[in-house]
Amino acid sequence: MALTGTKRAITIFGLIFTCLAFVCMIVCFTTPHWLERFPYKRNTKVFVRLGLWEACFNDWQYYKDYLGKRYNGCWWIFHFEYRPVWPWLNPPWLLAVQIMMTLALMLHMTTIVFNILYFVGCCPPHKEQSYVRASWIMNFLAGAFITISSIIFAIKADTDRQWLPNPDSNYLSWSFGFCVLSGFFSLFAAICLLADYMRFRFEDEKNSRGPAYAVKANPKF
């Protein structure tokens, strides 16, 4: 059942959606533009932007910091510079989002290898069905993690008044948009690969049943 000649359209679309999901994941995972402050409100002593792993401030001071430390520029969220405000800057819900997005990235890295091996015919023929099954399951799990993370982040960024100052002055930026696209592409890829997996199952069942009408030999002749 190896793919030969013209590749099946459903397999090609599955690979394309998987690659697009992976590229979008890399962009949203590495860029610090999930949440930004409107440019016309970026005066002094404000939050500027935030990503999964980086936060930027402009002469900002945490109101509960009695030492009066001011934060300027962009730093890794877990950097020593942000240690005094880390429990506030990285609340449990954001930590959960970071964990789920990391798991989604690992799933994408694995499934894209499986997809390429299957598409170019490098995997053993008797294991193709297993590769496709693993790929659609991992794509579905990645899409689920991304969807849950996007919903949590969008809701909390708008409703958590104890988090970043003046949430009404912030907006979800393009890195968050790539996160949403990655979720959509992951689910589309899962659907395509699930359809390909069902084709494998149908062919196996068809071969196991044998001929629909078996002709018995007539002993008289």
PDB file of N, CA and C in Angstrom, residues 115-198:
ATOM      1  N   ASN A 115       5.167  12.273   9.060  1.00  0.00           N
ATOM      2  CA  ASN A 115       4.493  12.596   7.801  1.00  0.00           C
ATOM      3  C   ASN A 115       5.457  12.568   6.625  1.00  0.00           C
ATOM      4  N   ILE A 116       6.632  13.129   6.812  1.00  0.00           N
ATOM      5  CA  ILE A 116       7.608  13.158   5.714  1.00  0.00           C
ATOM      6  C   ILE A 116       8.079  11.749   5.378  1.00  0.00           C
ATOM      7  N   LEU A 117       8.360  10.943   6.399  1.00  0.00           N
ATOM      8  CA  LEU A 117       8.795   9.566   6.149  1.00  0.00           C
ATOM      9  C   LEU A 117       7.716   8.780   5.404  1.00  0.00           C
ATOM     10  N   TYR A 118       6.467   8.998   5.804  1.00  0.00           N
ATOM     11  CA  TYR A 118       5.367   8.293   5.139  1.00  0.00           C
ATOM     12  C   TYR A 118       5.180   8.787   3.706  1.00  0.00           C
ATOM     13  N   PHE A 119       5.291  10.103   3.504  1.00  0.00           N
ATOM     14  CA  PHE A 119       5.037  10.679   2.186  1.00  0.00           C
ATOM     15  C   PHE A 119       6.090  10.258   1.168  1.00  0.00           C
ATOM     16  N   VAL A 120       7.351  10.231   1.563  1.00  0.00           N
ATOM     17  CA  VAL A 120       8.419   9.894   0.622  1.00  0.00           C
ATOM     18  C   VAL A 120       8.635   8.386   0.536  1.00  0.00           C
ATOM     19  N   GLY A 121       7.888   7.605   1.350  1.00  0.00           N
ATOM     20  CA  GLY A 121       7.973   6.158   1.265  1.00  0.00           C
ATOM     21  C   GLY A 121       9.170   5.553   1.961  1.00  0.00           C
ATOM     22  N   CYS A 122       9.708   6.247   2.984  1.00  0.00           N
ATOM     23  CA  CYS A 122      10.871   5.717   3.692  1.00  0.00           C
ATOM     24  C   CYS A 122      10.498   4.746   4.812  1.00  0.00           C
ATOM     25  N   CYS A 123       9.233   4.763   5.241  1.00  0.00           N
ATOM     26  CA  CYS A 123       8.837   3.857   6.318  1.00  0.00           C
ATOM     27  C   CYS A 123       8.487   2.488   5.723  1.00  0.00           C
ATOM     28  N   PRO A 124       8.679   1.422   6.484  1.00  0.00           N
ATOM     29  CA  PRO A 124       8.341   0.078   5.978  1.00  0.00           C
ATOM     30  C   PRO A 124       6.865  -0.002   5.604  1.00  0.00           C
ATOM     31  N   PRO A 125       6.541  -0.685   4.511  1.00  0.00           N
ATOM     32  CA  PRO A 125       5.141  -0.757   4.062  1.00  0.00           C
ATOM     33  C   PRO A 125       4.182  -1.288   5.127  1.00  0.00           C
ATOM     34  N   HIS A 126       4.644  -2.267   5.920  1.00  0.00           N
ATOM     35  CA  HIS A 126       3.750  -2.853   6.918  1.00  0.00           C
ATOM     36  C   HIS A 126       3.525  -1.941   8.124  1.00  0.00           C
ATOM     37  N   LYS A 127       4.285  -0.811   8.184  1.00  0.00           N
ATOM     38  CA  LYS A 127       4.118   0.127   9.286  1.00  0.00           C
ATOM     39  C   LYS A 127       3.462   1.442   8.856  1.00  0.00           C
ATOM     40  N   GLU A 128       3.079   1.545   7.589  1.00  0.00           N
ATOM     41  CA  GLU A 128       2.488   2.790   7.106  1.00  0.00           C
ATOM     42  C   GLU A 128       1.210   3.145   7.865  1.00  0.00           C
ATOM     43  N   GLN A 129       0.384   2.146   8.111  1.00  0.00           N
ATOM     44  CA  GLN A 129      -0.863   2.392   8.817  1.00  0.00           C
ATOM     45  C   GLN A 129      -0.592   2.909  10.232  1.00  0.00           C
ATOM     46  N   SER A 130       0.417   2.370  10.887  1.00  0.00           N
ATOM     47  CA  SER A 130       0.775   2.822  12.232  1.00  0.00           C
ATOM     48  C   SER A 130       1.293   4.251  12.207  1.00  0.00           C
ATOM     49  N   TYR A 131       2.075   4.605  11.184  1.00  0.00           N
ATOM     50  CA  TYR A 131       2.582   5.963  11.054  1.00  0.00           C
ATOM     51  C   TYR A 131       1.433   6.956  10.882  1.00  0.00           C
ATOM     52  N   VAL A 132       0.485   6.594  10.028  1.00  0.00           N
ATOM     53  CA  VAL A 132      -0.642   7.497   9.773  1.00  0.00           C
ATOM     54  C   VAL A 132      -1.505   7.632  11.023  1.00  0.00           C
ATOM     55  N   ARG A 133      -1.733   6.528  11.726  1.00  0.00           N
ATOM     56  CA  ARG A 133      -2.537   6.581  12.948  1.00  0.00           C
ATOM     57  C   ARG A 133      -1.868   7.474  13.996  1.00  0.00           C
ATOM     58  N   ALA A 134      -0.564   7.291  14.201  1.00  0.00           N
ATOM     59  CA  ALA A 134       0.159   8.114  15.169  1.00  0.00           C
ATOM     60  C   ALA A 134       0.139   9.586  14.760  1.00  0.00           C
ATOM     61  N   SER A 135       0.234   9.852  13.454  1.00  0.00           N
ATOM     62  CA  SER A 135       0.271  11.239  12.974  1.00  0.00           C
ATOM     63  C   SER A 135      -1.045  11.958  13.210  1.00  0.00           C
ATOM     64  N   TRP A 136      -2.173  11.299  12.911  1.00  0.00           N
ATOM     65  CA  TRP A 136      -3.437  12.011  13.095  1.00  0.00           C
ATOM     66  C   TRP A 136      -3.760  12.184  14.576  1.00  0.00           C
ATOM     67  N   ILE A 137      -3.364  11.237  15.401  1.00  0.00           N
ATOM     68  CA  ILE A 137      -3.596  11.386  16.847  1.00  0.00           C
ATOM     69  C   ILE A 137      -2.751  12.527  17.410  1.00  0.00           C
ATOM     70  N   MET A 138      -1.474  12.599  17.016  1.00  0.00           N
ATOM     71  CA  MET A 138      -0.611  13.662  17.523  1.00  0.00           C
ATOM     72  C   MET A 138      -1.056  15.026  17.010  1.00  0.00           C
ATOM     73  N   ASN A 139      -1.491  15.105  15.763  1.00  0.00           N
ATOM     74  CA  ASN A 139      -2.000  16.377  15.250  1.00  0.00           C
ATOM     75  C   ASN A 139      -3.249  16.816  16.006  1.00  0.00           C
ATOM     76  N   PHE A 140      -4.118  15.864  16.298  1.00  0.00           N
ATOM     77  CA  PHE A 140      -5.333  16.195  17.038  1.00  0.00           C
ATOM     78  C   PHE A 140      -4.998  16.669  18.452  1.00  0.00           C
ATOM     79  N   LEU A 141      -4.072  15.994  19.126  1.00  0.00           N
ATOM     80  CA  LEU A 141      -3.683  16.410  20.476  1.00  0.00           C
ATOM     81  C   LEU A 141      -3.035  17.790  20.454  1.00  0.00           C
ATOM     82  N   ALA A 142      -2.168  18.034  19.465  1.00  0.00           N
ATOM     83  CA  ALA A 142      -1.543  19.351  19.350  1.00  0.00           C
ATOM     84  C   ALA A 142      -2.587  20.433  19.117  1.00  0.00           C
ATOM     85  N   GLY A 143      -3.545  20.152  18.216  1.00  0.00           N
ATOM     86  CA  GLY A 143      -4.611  21.123  17.979  1.00  0.00           C
ATOM     87  C   GLY A 143      -5.445  21.380  19.215  1.00  0.00           C
ATOM     88  N   ALA A 144      -5.687  20.321  20.015  1.00  0.00           N
ATOM     89  CA  ALA A 144      -6.456  20.490  21.252  1.00  0.00           C
ATOM     90  C   ALA A 144      -5.690  21.343  22.252  1.00  0.00           C
ATOM     91  N   PHE A 145      -4.388  21.079  22.425  1.00  0.00           N
ATOM     92  CA  PHE A 145      -3.573  21.882  23.339  1.00  0.00           C
ATOM     93  C   PHE A 145      -3.554  23.351  22.916  1.00  0.00           C
ATOM     94  N   ILE A 146      -3.389  23.584  21.618  1.00  0.00           N
ATOM     95  CA  ILE A 146      -3.325  24.960  21.120  1.00  0.00           C
ATOM     96  C   ILE A 146      -4.661  25.662  21.298  1.00  0.00           C
ATOM     97  N   THR A 147      -5.751  24.968  21.010  1.00  0.00           N
ATOM     98  CA  THR A 147      -7.080  25.567  21.153  1.00  0.00           C
ATOM     99  C   THR A 147      -7.357  25.947  22.605  1.00  0.00           C
ATOM    100  N   ILE A 148      -7.066  25.034  23.524  1.00  0.00           N
ATOM    101  CA  ILE A 148      -7.280  25.330  24.941  1.00  0.00           C
ATOM    102  C   ILE A 148      -6.403  26.490  25.391  1.00  0.00           C
ATOM    103  N   SER A 149      -5.135  26.494  24.960  1.00  0.00           N
ATOM    104  CA  SER A 149      -4.219  27.580  25.333  1.00  0.00           C
ATOM    105  C   SER A 149      -4.698  28.918  24.798  1.00  0.00           C
ATOM    106  N   SER A 150      -5.157  28.942  23.553  1.00  0.00           N
ATOM    107  CA  SER A 150      -5.634  30.197  22.955  1.00  0.00           C
ATOM    108  C   SER A 150      -6.848  30.739  23.694  1.00  0.00           C
ATOM    109  N   ILE A 151      -7.772  29.860  24.035  1.00  0.00           N
ATOM    110  CA  ILE A 151      -8.982  30.297  24.737  1.00  0.00           C
ATOM    111  C   ILE A 151      -8.627  30.840  26.114  1.00  0.00           C
ATOM    112  N   ILE A 152      -7.783  30.117  26.852  1.00  0.00           N
ATOM    113  CA  ILE A 152      -7.399  30.570  28.195  1.00  0.00           C
ATOM    114  C   ILE A 152      -6.696  31.916  28.127  1.00  0.00           C
ATOM    115  N   PHE A 153      -5.727  32.053  27.214  1.00  0.00           N
ATOM    116  CA  PHE A 153      -4.970  33.297  27.128  1.00  0.00           C
ATOM    117  C   PHE A 153      -5.865  34.462  26.739  1.00  0.00           C
ATOM    118  N   ALA A 154      -6.724  34.260  25.756  1.00  0.00           N
ATOM    119  CA  ALA A 154      -7.591  35.351  25.302  1.00  0.00           C
ATOM    120  C   ALA A 154      -8.539  35.802  26.407  1.00  0.00           C
ATOM    121  N   ILE A 155      -9.105  34.865  27.139  1.00  0.00           N
ATOM    122  CA  ILE A 155     -10.049  35.220  28.206  1.00  0.00           C
ATOM    123  C   ILE A 155      -9.329  35.903  29.362  1.00  0.00           C
ATOM    124  N   LYS A 156      -8.226  35.327  29.803  1.00  0.00           N
ATOM    125  CA  LYS A 156      -7.511  35.884  30.946  1.00  0.00           C
ATOM    126  C   LYS A 156      -6.886  37.236  30.640  1.00  0.00           C
ATOM    127  N   ALA A 157      -6.387  37.421  29.425  1.00  0.00           N
ATOM    128  CA  ALA A 157      -5.784  38.706  29.059  1.00  0.00           C
ATOM    129  C   ALA A 157      -6.808  39.830  29.095  1.00  0.00           C
ATOM    130  N   ASP A 158      -8.077  39.486  28.921  1.00  0.00           N
ATOM    131  CA  ASP A 158      -9.127  40.507  28.902  1.00  0.00           C
ATOM    132  C   ASP A 158      -9.827  40.670  30.244  1.00  0.00           C
ATOM    133  N   THR A 159      -9.851  39.605  31.051  1.00  0.00           N
ATOM    134  CA  THR A 159     -10.663  39.648  32.274  1.00  0.00           C
ATOM    135  C   THR A 159      -9.853  39.671  33.567  1.00  0.00           C
ATOM    136  N   ASP A 160      -8.581  39.267  33.521  1.00  0.00           N
ATOM    137  CA  ASP A 160      -7.781  39.208  34.747  1.00  0.00           C
ATOM    138  C   ASP A 160      -7.277  40.606  35.100  1.00  0.00           C
ATOM    139  N   ARG A 161      -8.000  41.272  35.966  1.00  0.00           N
ATOM    140  CA  ARG A 161      -7.653  42.642  36.354  1.00  0.00           C
ATOM    141  C   ARG A 161      -6.480  42.705  37.325  1.00  0.00           C
ATOM    142  N   GLN A 162      -6.085  41.573  37.863  1.00  0.00           N
ATOM    143  CA  GLN A 162      -4.958  41.546  38.783  1.00  0.00           C
ATOM    144  C   GLN A 162      -3.634  41.267  38.071  1.00  0.00           C
ATOM    145  N   TRP A 163      -3.713  41.071  36.757  1.00  0.00           N
ATOM    146  CA  TRP A 163      -2.505  40.750  35.999  1.00  0.00           C
ATOM    147  C   TRP A 163      -1.901  42.024  35.425  1.00  0.00           C
ATOM    148  N   LEU A 164      -1.733  42.127  34.123  1.00  0.00           N
ATOM    149  CA  LEU A 164      -1.078  43.291  33.522  1.00  0.00           C
ATOM    150  C   LEU A 164      -1.929  44.547  33.713  1.00  0.00           C
ATOM    151  N   PRO A 165      -1.299  45.692  33.931  1.00  0.00           N
ATOM    152  CA  PRO A 165      -2.066  46.918  34.196  1.00  0.00           C
ATOM    153  C   PRO A 165      -2.864  47.384  32.978  1.00  0.00           C
ATOM    154  N   ASN A 166      -4.044  47.943  33.257  1.00  0.00           N
ATOM    155  CA  ASN A 166      -4.913  48.517  32.225  1.00  0.00           C
ATOM    156  C   ASN A 166      -5.155  47.554  31.058  1.00  0.00           C
ATOM    157  N   PRO A 167      -5.814  46.430  31.299  1.00  0.00           N
ATOM    158  CA  PRO A 167      -6.033  45.455  30.210  1.00  0.00           C
ATOM    159  C   PRO A 167      -6.848  46.014  29.060  1.00  0.00           C
ATOM    160  N   ASP A 168      -7.662  47.047  29.307  1.00  0.00           N
ATOM    161  CA  ASP A 168      -8.443  47.649  28.222  1.00  0.00           C
ATOM    162  C   ASP A 168      -7.560  48.373  27.212  1.00  0.00           C
ATOM    163  N   SER A 169      -6.317  48.659  27.594  1.00  0.00           N
ATOM    164  CA  SER A 169      -5.390  49.336  26.685  1.00  0.00           C
ATOM    165  C   SER A 169      -4.522  48.353  25.912  1.00  0.00           C
ATOM    166  N   ASN A 170      -4.746  47.043  26.094  1.00  0.00           N
ATOM    167  CA  ASN A 170      -3.945  46.016  25.431  1.00  0.00           C
ATOM    168  C   ASN A 170      -4.785  45.289  24.382  1.00  0.00           C
ATOM    169  N   TYR A 171      -4.113  44.674  23.443  1.00  0.00           N
ATOM    170  CA  TYR A 171      -4.807  43.915  22.405  1.00  0.00           C
ATOM    171  C   TYR A 171      -3.990  42.669  22.051  1.00  0.00           C
ATOM    172  N   LEU A 172      -4.694  41.628  21.590  1.00  0.00           N
ATOM    173  CA  LEU A 172      -4.039  40.404  21.142  1.00  0.00           C
ATOM    174  C   LEU A 172      -3.358  40.673  19.805  1.00  0.00           C
ATOM    175  N   SER A 173      -2.079  40.385  19.721  1.00  0.00           N
ATOM    176  CA  SER A 173      -1.293  40.767  18.547  1.00  0.00           C
ATOM    177  C   SER A 173      -1.035  39.581  17.622  1.00  0.00           C
ATOM    178  N   TRP A 174      -0.133  39.771  16.667  1.00  0.00           N
ATOM    179  CA  TRP A 174       0.014  38.828  15.564  1.00  0.00           C
ATOM    180  C   TRP A 174       0.611  37.487  15.977  1.00  0.00           C
ATOM    181  N   SER A 175       1.418  37.454  17.027  1.00  0.00           N
ATOM    182  CA  SER A 175       1.922  36.155  17.484  1.00  0.00           C
ATOM    183  C   SER A 175       0.782  35.261  17.963  1.00  0.00           C
ATOM    184  N   PHE A 176      -0.185  35.863  18.629  1.00  0.00           N
ATOM    185  CA  PHE A 176      -1.361  35.109  19.054  1.00  0.00           C
ATOM    186  C   PHE A 176      -2.152  34.628  17.840  1.00  0.00           C
ATOM    187  N   GLY A 177      -2.200  35.461  16.799  1.00  0.00           N
ATOM    188  CA  GLY A 177      -2.875  35.054  15.569  1.00  0.00           C
ATOM    189  C   GLY A 177      -2.228  33.829  14.941  1.00  0.00           C
ATOM    190  N   PHE A 178      -0.892  33.770  14.949  1.00  0.00           N
ATOM    191  CA  PHE A 178      -0.212  32.586  14.427  1.00  0.00           C
ATOM    192  C   PHE A 178      -0.504  31.360  15.281  1.00  0.00           C
ATOM    193  N   CYS A 179      -0.695  31.565  16.575  1.00  0.00           N
ATOM    194  CA  CYS A 179      -1.058  30.456  17.456  1.00  0.00           C
ATOM    195  C   CYS A 179      -2.413  29.877  17.049  1.00  0.00           C
ATOM    196  N   VAL A 180      -3.372  30.755  16.806  1.00  0.00           N
ATOM    197  CA  VAL A 180      -4.700  30.305  16.393  1.00  0.00           C
ATOM    198  C   VAL A 180      -4.617  29.579  15.046  1.00  0.00           C
ATOM    199  N   LEU A 181      -3.850  30.120  14.108  1.00  0.00           N
ATOM    200  CA  LEU A 181      -3.695  29.461  12.807  1.00  0.00           C
ATOM    201  C   LEU A 181      -3.071  28.086  12.954  1.00  0.00           C
ATOM    202  N   SER A 182      -2.092  27.963  13.841  1.00  0.00           N
ATOM    203  CA  SER A 182      -1.462  26.669  14.069  1.00  0.00           C
ATOM    204  C   SER A 182      -2.481  25.652  14.574  1.00  0.00           C
ATOM    205  N   GLY A 183      -3.380  26.095  15.437  1.00  0.00           N
ATOM    206  CA  GLY A 183      -4.423  25.191  15.922  1.00  0.00           C
ATOM    207  C   GLY A 183      -5.340  24.726  14.814  1.00  0.00           C
ATOM    208  N   PHE A 184      -5.767  25.658  13.953  1.00  0.00           N
ATOM    209  CA  PHE A 184      -6.634  25.296  12.835  1.00  0.00           C
ATOM    210  C   PHE A 184      -5.935  24.318  11.888  1.00  0.00           C
ATOM    211  N   PHE A 185      -4.697  24.623  11.519  1.00  0.00           N
ATOM    212  CA  PHE A 185      -3.967  23.754  10.595  1.00  0.00           C
ATOM    213  C   PHE A 185      -3.734  22.370  11.204  1.00  0.00           C
ATOM    214  N   SER A 186      -3.500  22.312  12.510  1.00  0.00           N
ATOM    215  CA  SER A 186      -3.301  21.017  13.168  1.00  0.00           C
ATOM    216  C   SER A 186      -4.557  20.161  13.062  1.00  0.00           C
ATOM    217  N   LEU A 187      -5.710  20.770  13.303  1.00  0.00           N
ATOM    218  CA  LEU A 187      -6.968  20.020  13.225  1.00  0.00           C
ATOM    219  C   LEU A 187      -7.284  19.621  11.782  1.00  0.00           C
ATOM    220  N   PHE A 188      -6.999  20.510  10.822  1.00  0.00           N
ATOM    221  CA  PHE A 188      -7.206  20.156   9.413  1.00  0.00           C
ATOM    222  C   PHE A 188      -6.319  18.981   9.016  1.00  0.00           C
ATOM    223  N   ALA A 189      -5.048  19.031   9.473  1.00  0.00           N
ATOM    224  CA  ALA A 189      -4.132  17.923   9.171  1.00  0.00           C
ATOM    225  C   ALA A 189      -4.623  16.628   9.804  1.00  0.00           C
ATOM    226  N   ALA A 190      -5.137  16.715  11.034  1.00  0.00           N
ATOM    227  CA  ALA A 190      -5.648  15.518  11.707  1.00  0.00           C
ATOM    228  C   ALA A 190      -6.815  14.916  10.930  1.00  0.00           C
ATOM    229  N   ILE A 191      -7.690  15.773  10.397  1.00  0.00           N
ATOM    230  CA  ILE A 191      -8.838  15.276   9.622  1.00  0.00           C
ATOM    231  C   ILE A 191      -8.366  14.568   8.349  1.00  0.00           C
ATOM    232  N   CYS A 192      -7.408  15.171   7.645  1.00  0.00           N
ATOM    233  CA  CYS A 192      -6.895  14.554   6.412  1.00  0.00           C
ATOM    234  C   CYS A 192      -6.229  13.214   6.703  1.00  0.00           C
ATOM    235  N   LEU A 193      -5.409  13.178   7.753  1.00  0.00           N
ATOM    236  CA  LEU A 193      -4.704  11.937   8.068  1.00  0.00           C
ATOM    237  C   LEU A 193      -5.651  10.879   8.613  1.00  0.00           C
ATOM    238  N   LEU A 194      -6.695  11.303   9.313  1.00  0.00           N
ATOM    239  CA  LEU A 194      -7.703  10.347   9.777  1.00  0.00           C
ATOM    240  C   LEU A 194      -8.422   9.716   8.590  1.00  0.00           C
ATOM    241  N   ALA A 195      -8.721  10.533   7.583  1.00  0.00           N
ATOM    242  CA  ALA A 195      -9.346   9.997   6.374  1.00  0.00           C
ATOM    243  C   ALA A 195      -8.421   8.994   5.680  1.00  0.00           C
ATOM    244  N   ASP A 196      -7.115   9.299   5.654  1.00  0.00           N
ATOM    245  CA  ASP A 196      -6.166   8.369   5.051  1.00  0.00           C
ATOM    246  C   ASP A 196      -6.075   7.082   5.868  1.00  0.00           C
ATOM    247  N   TYR A 197      -6.125   7.229   7.193  1.00  0.00           N
ATOM    248  CA  TYR A 197      -6.091   6.043   8.051  1.00  0.00           C
ATOM    249  C   TYR A 197      -7.328   5.178   7.848  1.00  0.00           C
ATOM    250  N   MET A 198      -8.493   5.796   7.689  1.00  0.00           N
ATOM    251  CA  MET A 198      -9.719   5.038   7.433  1.00  0.00           C
ATOM    252  C   MET A 198      -9.638   4.309   6.096  1.00  0.00           C
TER     253      MET A 198
END
